[in-house]
Coordinates of C-alpha atoms in Angstrom, one line a residue:
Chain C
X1 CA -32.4 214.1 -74.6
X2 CA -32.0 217.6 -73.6
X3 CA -29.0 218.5 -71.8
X4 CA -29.3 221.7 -69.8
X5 CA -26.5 224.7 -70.1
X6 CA -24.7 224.0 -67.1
X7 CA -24.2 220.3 -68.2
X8 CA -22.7 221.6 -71.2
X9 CA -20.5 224.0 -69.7
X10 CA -19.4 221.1 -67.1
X11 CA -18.6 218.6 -70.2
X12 CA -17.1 221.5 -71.9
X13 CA -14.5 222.2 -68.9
X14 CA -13.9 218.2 -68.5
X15 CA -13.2 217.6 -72.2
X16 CA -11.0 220.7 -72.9
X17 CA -8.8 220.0 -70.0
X18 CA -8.7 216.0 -70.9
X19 CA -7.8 217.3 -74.3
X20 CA -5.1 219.5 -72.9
X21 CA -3.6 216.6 -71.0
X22 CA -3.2 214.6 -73.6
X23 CA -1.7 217.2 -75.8
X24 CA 0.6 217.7 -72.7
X25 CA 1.5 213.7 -72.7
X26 CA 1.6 213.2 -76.4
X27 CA 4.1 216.4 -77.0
X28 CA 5.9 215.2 -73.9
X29 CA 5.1 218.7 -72.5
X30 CA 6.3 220.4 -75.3
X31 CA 10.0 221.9 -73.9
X32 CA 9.3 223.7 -70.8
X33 CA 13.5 224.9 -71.0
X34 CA 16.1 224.8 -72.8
X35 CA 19.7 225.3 -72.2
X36 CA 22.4 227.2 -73.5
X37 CA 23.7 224.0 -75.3
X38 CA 20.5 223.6 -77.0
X39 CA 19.7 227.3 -77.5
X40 CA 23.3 227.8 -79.4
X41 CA 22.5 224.8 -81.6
X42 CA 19.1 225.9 -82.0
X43 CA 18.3 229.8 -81.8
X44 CA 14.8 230.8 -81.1
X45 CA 13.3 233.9 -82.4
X46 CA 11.2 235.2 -79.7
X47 CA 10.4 234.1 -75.9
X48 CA 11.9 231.5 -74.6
X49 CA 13.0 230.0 -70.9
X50 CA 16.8 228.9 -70.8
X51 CA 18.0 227.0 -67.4
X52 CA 20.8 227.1 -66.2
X53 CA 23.3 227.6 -63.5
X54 CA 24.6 230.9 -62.1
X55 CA 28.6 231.1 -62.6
X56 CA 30.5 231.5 -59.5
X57 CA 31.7 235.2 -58.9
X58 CA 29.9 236.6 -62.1
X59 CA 27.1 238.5 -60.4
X60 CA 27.1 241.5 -60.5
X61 CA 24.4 244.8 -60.2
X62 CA 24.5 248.5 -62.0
X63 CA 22.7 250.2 -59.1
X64 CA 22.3 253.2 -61.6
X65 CA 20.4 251.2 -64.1
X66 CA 19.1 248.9 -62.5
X67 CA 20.1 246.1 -64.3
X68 CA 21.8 242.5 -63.1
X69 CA 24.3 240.7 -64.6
X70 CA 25.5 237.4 -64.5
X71 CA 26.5 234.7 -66.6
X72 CA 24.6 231.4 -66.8
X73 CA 26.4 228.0 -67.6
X74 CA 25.0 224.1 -68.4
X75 CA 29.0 222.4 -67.8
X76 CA 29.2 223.1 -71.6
X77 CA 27.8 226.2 -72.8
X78 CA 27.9 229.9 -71.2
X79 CA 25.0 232.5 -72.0
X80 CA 25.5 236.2 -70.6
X81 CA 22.8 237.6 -69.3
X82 CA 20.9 240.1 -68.5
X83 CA 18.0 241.7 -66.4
X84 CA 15.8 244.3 -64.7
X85 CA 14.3 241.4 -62.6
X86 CA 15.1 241.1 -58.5
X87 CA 14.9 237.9 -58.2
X88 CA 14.5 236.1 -54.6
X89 CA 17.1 235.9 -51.4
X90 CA 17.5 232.2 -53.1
X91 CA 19.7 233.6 -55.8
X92 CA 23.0 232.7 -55.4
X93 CA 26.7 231.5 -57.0
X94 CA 25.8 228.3 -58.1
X95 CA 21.9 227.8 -57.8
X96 CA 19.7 226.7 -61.1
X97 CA 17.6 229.5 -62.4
X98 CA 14.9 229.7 -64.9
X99 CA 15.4 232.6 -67.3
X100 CA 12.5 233.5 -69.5
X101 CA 13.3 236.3 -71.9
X102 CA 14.9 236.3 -75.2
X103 CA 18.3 236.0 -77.3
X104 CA 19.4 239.2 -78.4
X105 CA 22.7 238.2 -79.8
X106 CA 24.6 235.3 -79.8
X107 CA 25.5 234.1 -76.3
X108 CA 23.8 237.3 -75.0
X109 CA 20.3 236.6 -73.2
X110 CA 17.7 239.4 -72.1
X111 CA 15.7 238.3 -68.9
X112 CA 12.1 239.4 -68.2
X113 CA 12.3 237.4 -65.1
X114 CA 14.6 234.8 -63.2
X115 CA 13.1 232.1 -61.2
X116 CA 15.0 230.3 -58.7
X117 CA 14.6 226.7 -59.3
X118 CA 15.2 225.2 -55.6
X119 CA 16.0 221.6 -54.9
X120 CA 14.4 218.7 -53.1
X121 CA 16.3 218.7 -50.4
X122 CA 15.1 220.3 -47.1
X123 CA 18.1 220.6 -44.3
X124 CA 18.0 222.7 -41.4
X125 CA 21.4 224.7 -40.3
X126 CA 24.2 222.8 -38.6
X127 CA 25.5 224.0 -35.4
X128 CA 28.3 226.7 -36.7
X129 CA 27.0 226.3 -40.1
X130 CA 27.0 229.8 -42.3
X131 CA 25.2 229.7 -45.5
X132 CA 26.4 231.4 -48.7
X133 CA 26.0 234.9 -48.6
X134 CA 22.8 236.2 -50.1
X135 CA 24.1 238.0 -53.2
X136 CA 20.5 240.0 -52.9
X137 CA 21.4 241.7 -49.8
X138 CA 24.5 242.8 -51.2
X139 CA 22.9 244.4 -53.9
X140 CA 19.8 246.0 -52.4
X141 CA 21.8 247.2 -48.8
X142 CA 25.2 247.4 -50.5
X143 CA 25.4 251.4 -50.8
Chain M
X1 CA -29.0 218.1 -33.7
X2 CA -28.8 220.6 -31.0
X3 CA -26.2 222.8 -30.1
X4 CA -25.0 221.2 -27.4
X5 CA -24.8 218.1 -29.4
X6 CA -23.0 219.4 -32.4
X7 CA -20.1 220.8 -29.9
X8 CA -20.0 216.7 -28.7
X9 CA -18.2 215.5 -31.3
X10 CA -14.9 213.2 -30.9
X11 CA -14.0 213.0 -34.7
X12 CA -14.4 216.6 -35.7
X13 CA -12.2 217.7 -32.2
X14 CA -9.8 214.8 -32.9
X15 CA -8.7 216.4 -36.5
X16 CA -8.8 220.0 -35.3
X17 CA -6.4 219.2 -32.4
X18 CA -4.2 217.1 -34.8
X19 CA -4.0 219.9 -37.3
X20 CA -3.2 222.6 -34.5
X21 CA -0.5 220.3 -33.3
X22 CA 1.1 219.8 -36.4
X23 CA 1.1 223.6 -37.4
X24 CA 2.5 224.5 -34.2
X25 CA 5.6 222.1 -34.1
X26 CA 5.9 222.9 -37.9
X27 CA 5.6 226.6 -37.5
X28 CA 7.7 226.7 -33.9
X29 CA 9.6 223.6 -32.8
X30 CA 11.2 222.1 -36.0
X31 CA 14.1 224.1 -37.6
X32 CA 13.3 225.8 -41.2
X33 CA 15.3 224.5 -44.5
X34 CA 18.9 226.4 -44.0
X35 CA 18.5 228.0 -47.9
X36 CA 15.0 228.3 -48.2
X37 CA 14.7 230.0 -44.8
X38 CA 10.7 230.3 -42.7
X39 CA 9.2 230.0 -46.1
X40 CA 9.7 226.3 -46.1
X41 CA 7.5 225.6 -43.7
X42 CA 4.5 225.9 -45.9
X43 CA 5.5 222.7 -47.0
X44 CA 3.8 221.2 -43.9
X45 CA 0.2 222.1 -45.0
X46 CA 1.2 222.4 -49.1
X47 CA 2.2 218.7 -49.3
X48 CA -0.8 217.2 -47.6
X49 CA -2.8 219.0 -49.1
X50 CA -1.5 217.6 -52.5
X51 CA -1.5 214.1 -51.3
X52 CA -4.8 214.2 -49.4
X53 CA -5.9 215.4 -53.2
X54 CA -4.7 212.5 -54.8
X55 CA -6.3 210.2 -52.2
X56 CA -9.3 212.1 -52.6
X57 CA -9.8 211.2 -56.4
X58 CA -8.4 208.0 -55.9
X59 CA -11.9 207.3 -53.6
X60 CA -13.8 208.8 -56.2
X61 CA -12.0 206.6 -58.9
X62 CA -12.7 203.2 -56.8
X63 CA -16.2 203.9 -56.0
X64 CA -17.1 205.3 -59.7
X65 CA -15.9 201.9 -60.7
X66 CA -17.8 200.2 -58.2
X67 CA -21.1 202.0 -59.0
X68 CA -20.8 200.8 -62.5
X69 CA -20.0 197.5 -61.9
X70 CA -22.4 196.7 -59.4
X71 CA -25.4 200.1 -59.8
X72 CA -24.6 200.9 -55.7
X73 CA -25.7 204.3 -55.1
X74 CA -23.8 204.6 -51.5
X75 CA -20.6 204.0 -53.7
X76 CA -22.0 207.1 -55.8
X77 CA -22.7 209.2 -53.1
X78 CA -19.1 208.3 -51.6
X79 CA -17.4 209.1 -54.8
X80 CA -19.6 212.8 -55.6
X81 CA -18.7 213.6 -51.8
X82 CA -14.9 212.6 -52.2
X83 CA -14.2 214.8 -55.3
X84 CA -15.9 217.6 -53.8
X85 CA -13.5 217.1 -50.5
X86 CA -10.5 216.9 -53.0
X87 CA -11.2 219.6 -55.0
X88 CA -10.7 221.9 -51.7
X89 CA -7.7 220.5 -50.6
X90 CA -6.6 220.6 -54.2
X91 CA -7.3 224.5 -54.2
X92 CA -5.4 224.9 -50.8
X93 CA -2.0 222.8 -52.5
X94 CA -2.6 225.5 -55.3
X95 CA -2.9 228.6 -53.1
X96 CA -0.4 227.5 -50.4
X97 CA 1.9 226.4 -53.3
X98 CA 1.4 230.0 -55.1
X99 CA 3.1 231.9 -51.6
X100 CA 5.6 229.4 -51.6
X101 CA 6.4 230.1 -55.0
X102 CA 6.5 233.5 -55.0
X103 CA 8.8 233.5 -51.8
X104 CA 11.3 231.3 -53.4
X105 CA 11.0 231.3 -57.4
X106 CA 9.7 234.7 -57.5
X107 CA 6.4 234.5 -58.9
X108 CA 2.8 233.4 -57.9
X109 CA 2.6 231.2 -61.2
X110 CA 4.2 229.5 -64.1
X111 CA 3.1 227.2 -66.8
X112 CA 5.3 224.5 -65.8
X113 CA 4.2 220.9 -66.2
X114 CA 3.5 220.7 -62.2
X115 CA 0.9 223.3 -62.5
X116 CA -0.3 223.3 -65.5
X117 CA -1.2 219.8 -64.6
X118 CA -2.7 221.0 -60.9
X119 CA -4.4 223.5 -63.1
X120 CA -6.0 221.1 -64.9
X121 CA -6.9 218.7 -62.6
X122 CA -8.8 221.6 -60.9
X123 CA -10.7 222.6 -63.9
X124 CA -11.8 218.6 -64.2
X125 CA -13.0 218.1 -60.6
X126 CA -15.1 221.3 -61.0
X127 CA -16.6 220.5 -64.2
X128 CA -17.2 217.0 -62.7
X129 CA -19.3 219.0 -59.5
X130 CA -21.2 221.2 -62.2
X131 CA -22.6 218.0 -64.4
X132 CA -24.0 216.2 -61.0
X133 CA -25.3 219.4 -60.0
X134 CA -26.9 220.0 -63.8
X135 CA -28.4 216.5 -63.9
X136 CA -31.8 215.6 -62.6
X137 CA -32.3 212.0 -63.0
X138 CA -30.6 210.1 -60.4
X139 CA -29.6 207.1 -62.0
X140 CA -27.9 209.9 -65.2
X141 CA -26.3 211.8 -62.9
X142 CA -24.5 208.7 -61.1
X143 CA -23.6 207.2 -64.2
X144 CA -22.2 210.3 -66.1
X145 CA -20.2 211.1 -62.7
X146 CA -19.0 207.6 -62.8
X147 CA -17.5 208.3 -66.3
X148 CA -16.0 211.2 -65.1
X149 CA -14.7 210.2 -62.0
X150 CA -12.8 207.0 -64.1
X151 CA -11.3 209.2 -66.7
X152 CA -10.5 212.0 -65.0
X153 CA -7.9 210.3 -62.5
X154 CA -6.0 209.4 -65.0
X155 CA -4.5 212.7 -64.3
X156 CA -3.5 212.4 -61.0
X157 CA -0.3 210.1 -61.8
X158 CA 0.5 212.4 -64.5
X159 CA 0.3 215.4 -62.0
X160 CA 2.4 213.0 -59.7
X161 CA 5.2 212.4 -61.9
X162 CA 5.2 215.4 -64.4
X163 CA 8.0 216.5 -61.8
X164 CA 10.1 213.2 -63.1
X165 CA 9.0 213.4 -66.6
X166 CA 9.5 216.4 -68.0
X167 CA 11.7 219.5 -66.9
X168 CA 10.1 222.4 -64.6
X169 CA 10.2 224.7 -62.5
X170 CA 8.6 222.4 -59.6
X171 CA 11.0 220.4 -57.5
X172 CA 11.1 216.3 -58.4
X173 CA 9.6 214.5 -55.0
X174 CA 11.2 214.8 -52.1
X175 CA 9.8 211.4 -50.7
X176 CA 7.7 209.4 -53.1
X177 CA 11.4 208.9 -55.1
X178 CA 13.5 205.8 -55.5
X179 CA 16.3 206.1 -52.5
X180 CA 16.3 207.4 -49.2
X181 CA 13.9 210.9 -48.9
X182 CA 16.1 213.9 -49.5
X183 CA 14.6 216.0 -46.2
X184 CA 16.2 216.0 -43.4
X185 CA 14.9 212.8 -40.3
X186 CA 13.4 215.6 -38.0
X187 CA 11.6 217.4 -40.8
X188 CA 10.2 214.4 -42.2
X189 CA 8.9 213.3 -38.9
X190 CA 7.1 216.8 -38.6
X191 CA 6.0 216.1 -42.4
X192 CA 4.5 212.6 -42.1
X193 CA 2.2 213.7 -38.6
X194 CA 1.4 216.5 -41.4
X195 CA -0.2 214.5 -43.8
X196 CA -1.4 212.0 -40.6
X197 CA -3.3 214.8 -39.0
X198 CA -4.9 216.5 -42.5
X199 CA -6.0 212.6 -42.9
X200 CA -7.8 213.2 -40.1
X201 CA -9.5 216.4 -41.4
X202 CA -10.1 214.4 -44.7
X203 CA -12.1 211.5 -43.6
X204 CA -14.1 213.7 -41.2
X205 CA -15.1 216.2 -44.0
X206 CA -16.1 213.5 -46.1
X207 CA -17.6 211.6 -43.4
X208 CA -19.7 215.2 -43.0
X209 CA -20.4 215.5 -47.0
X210 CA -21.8 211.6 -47.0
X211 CA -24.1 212.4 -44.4
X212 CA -25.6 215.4 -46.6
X213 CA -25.5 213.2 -49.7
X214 CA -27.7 210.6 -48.1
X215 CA -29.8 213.0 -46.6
X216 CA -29.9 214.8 -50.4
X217 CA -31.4 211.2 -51.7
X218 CA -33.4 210.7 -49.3
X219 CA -35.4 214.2 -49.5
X220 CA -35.5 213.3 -53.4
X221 CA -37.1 210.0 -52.8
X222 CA -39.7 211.7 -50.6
X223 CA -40.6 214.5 -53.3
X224 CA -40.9 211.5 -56.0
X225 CA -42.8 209.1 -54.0
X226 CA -46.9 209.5 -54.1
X227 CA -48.4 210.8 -50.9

């Protein structure tokens, strides 16, 4: 039996992504984050994604260099941090954010990007209803 | 089929209408998420999409079973012309899913466990169109798809609850949860006609894609048999 190239190919695509998956389920996913808590325990040398939320009033932006500041907290553990990235009008006192960057002391975290992870829940403005103010805004139309 | 004939046709205007109707009140008459802003409003074609996916492989999983159990080539023609249906809504809940994540995370992609799994499950639906498409003998090419179509689904729960499982960047489900949906009555309304409507677009594609299948065996039978 003969199998022509595109079979193989086809097979080949199937069984590397079944093989994938299961390395996915079997690792549990590896460790997609971690947070502070863990990454104080635990240091990693090299990239690494740390969630966490954004403390209330420590945002803030060097409009000479760029660079945002904030600290990021999971109840137990405080990491500050730091970045070149603009992250999205969801940023905000108290939201979760994905870091992914690296340690470079410690408590001090260097971040290539921050993701905003939003929630499940989907509510439209109440009458009279203001949201938090968009930290964003301040930074980019503040001067 | 003339022309005139192809513009008679109830199902196909039926699902276009739904689907206009549904993207109108979901781009213009309910309110957007009060964080999130007009963004979230993707949601109303992202979310179908995903679930018409899942639906999708879930046909192709029943009637792979059936065509092994009882050697029925409609089932086989259902289940080759289901996965192909799903692997293009899967594509849209990828691309409709990218813009909504780069409006709200702040990046087209990440390898969280949501998409790495979506990822995944669109590299197995494609692999499982190139094998029917490589394979020559009929009765082969049914039962490798059949193989395929079994094992491959047992992705789409793991896709489905990867969300609940493991951390991400994804949000858990906003519906299929234990409690009360966390989206707000009116939205959810909008959200449901949604996935009603793309339904509607779903069973008329496929109905579309059987009709070429069976035409596909028949012209084979015709080239095999002696004249």
């Amino acid at each position: 039996m003969r199998l022509r190239p595109a079979t193989i190919i086809g097979l080949g695509l199937v069984l590397a992504a079944l093989v994938a998956l299961g390395g996915l389920v079997a690792t549990n996913a590896v460790v997609y984050y971690v947070t502070p808590t863990e990454l104080a325990a635990k240091p990693v040398d090299g990239p690494v994604r740390l969630y966490g939320i954004v403390v209330g009033g420590s945002v803030s932006y060097d409009r000479a260099s760029g660079v945002l500041s904030f600290r990021l907290s999971d109840g137990q553990t405080t990491e500050a941090v730091t970045s070149r990235f603009l992250p999205t009008a969801l940023f905000r006192d108290g939201v979760g954010v994905v870091l992914v960057g690296r340690s470079t002391a410690p408590g001090a975290f260097s971040a290539d990007e921050v993701l905003i992870k939003h929630s499940a829940v989907y509510q439209p403005l109440k009458p009279g209803e203001t949201i938090p103010p968009d930290i964003l805004q301040q930074i980019r139309g503040g001067g | 089929m003339t022309m005139r004939q192809r513009l008679i046709d109830p199902p196909a205007w039926t699902a276009l209408i739904a689907v206009v109707a549904v993207v109108v009140v979901g781009l213009f008459v309910v309110p957007a998420d009060r964080l999130q802003g007009q963004v979230q409003r993707i949601m109303y074609v992202h979310v179908p999409s995903a679930w018409i996916a899942y639906l999708a492989f879930f046909i192709t999983f029943a009637a792979s079973v059936r065509y092994l159990w009882r050697r029925d080539l409609a089932a086989d023609r259902l289940a080759a012309s289901s996965a192909e249906v799903g692997l293009v809504f899967t594509a849209v809940a990828i691309v409709t899913g990218s813009i909504w994540g780069k409006a709200t995370w702040g990046v087209w992609w990440d390898w969280d466990p949501r998409l790495t799994t979506t990822a995944l499950l669109l590299v197995i639906y494609a692999g499982y169109i190139l094998i029917r498409g490589s394979i020559v003998d009929r009765d082969r090419r049914a039962r490798a798809g059949a193989v395929i179509g079994i094992v491959g689904f047992a992705n789409v729960p793991i896709v489905h609850f990867s969300v609940t499982w493991w951390r991400s960047l994804h949000q858990p489900p906003t519906i299929v949860r234990p409690g009360d949906p966390t989206i707000d009555h009116m939205l959810l309304g909008e959200l449901l006609a949604s996935v009603l409507a793309f339904s509607l677009l779903f069973l008329y594609l496929l109905n579309r894609r059987l009709e070429l299948e069976r035409a596909r065996d028949e012209a084979e039978q015709a080239l095999l048999m002696p004249s």
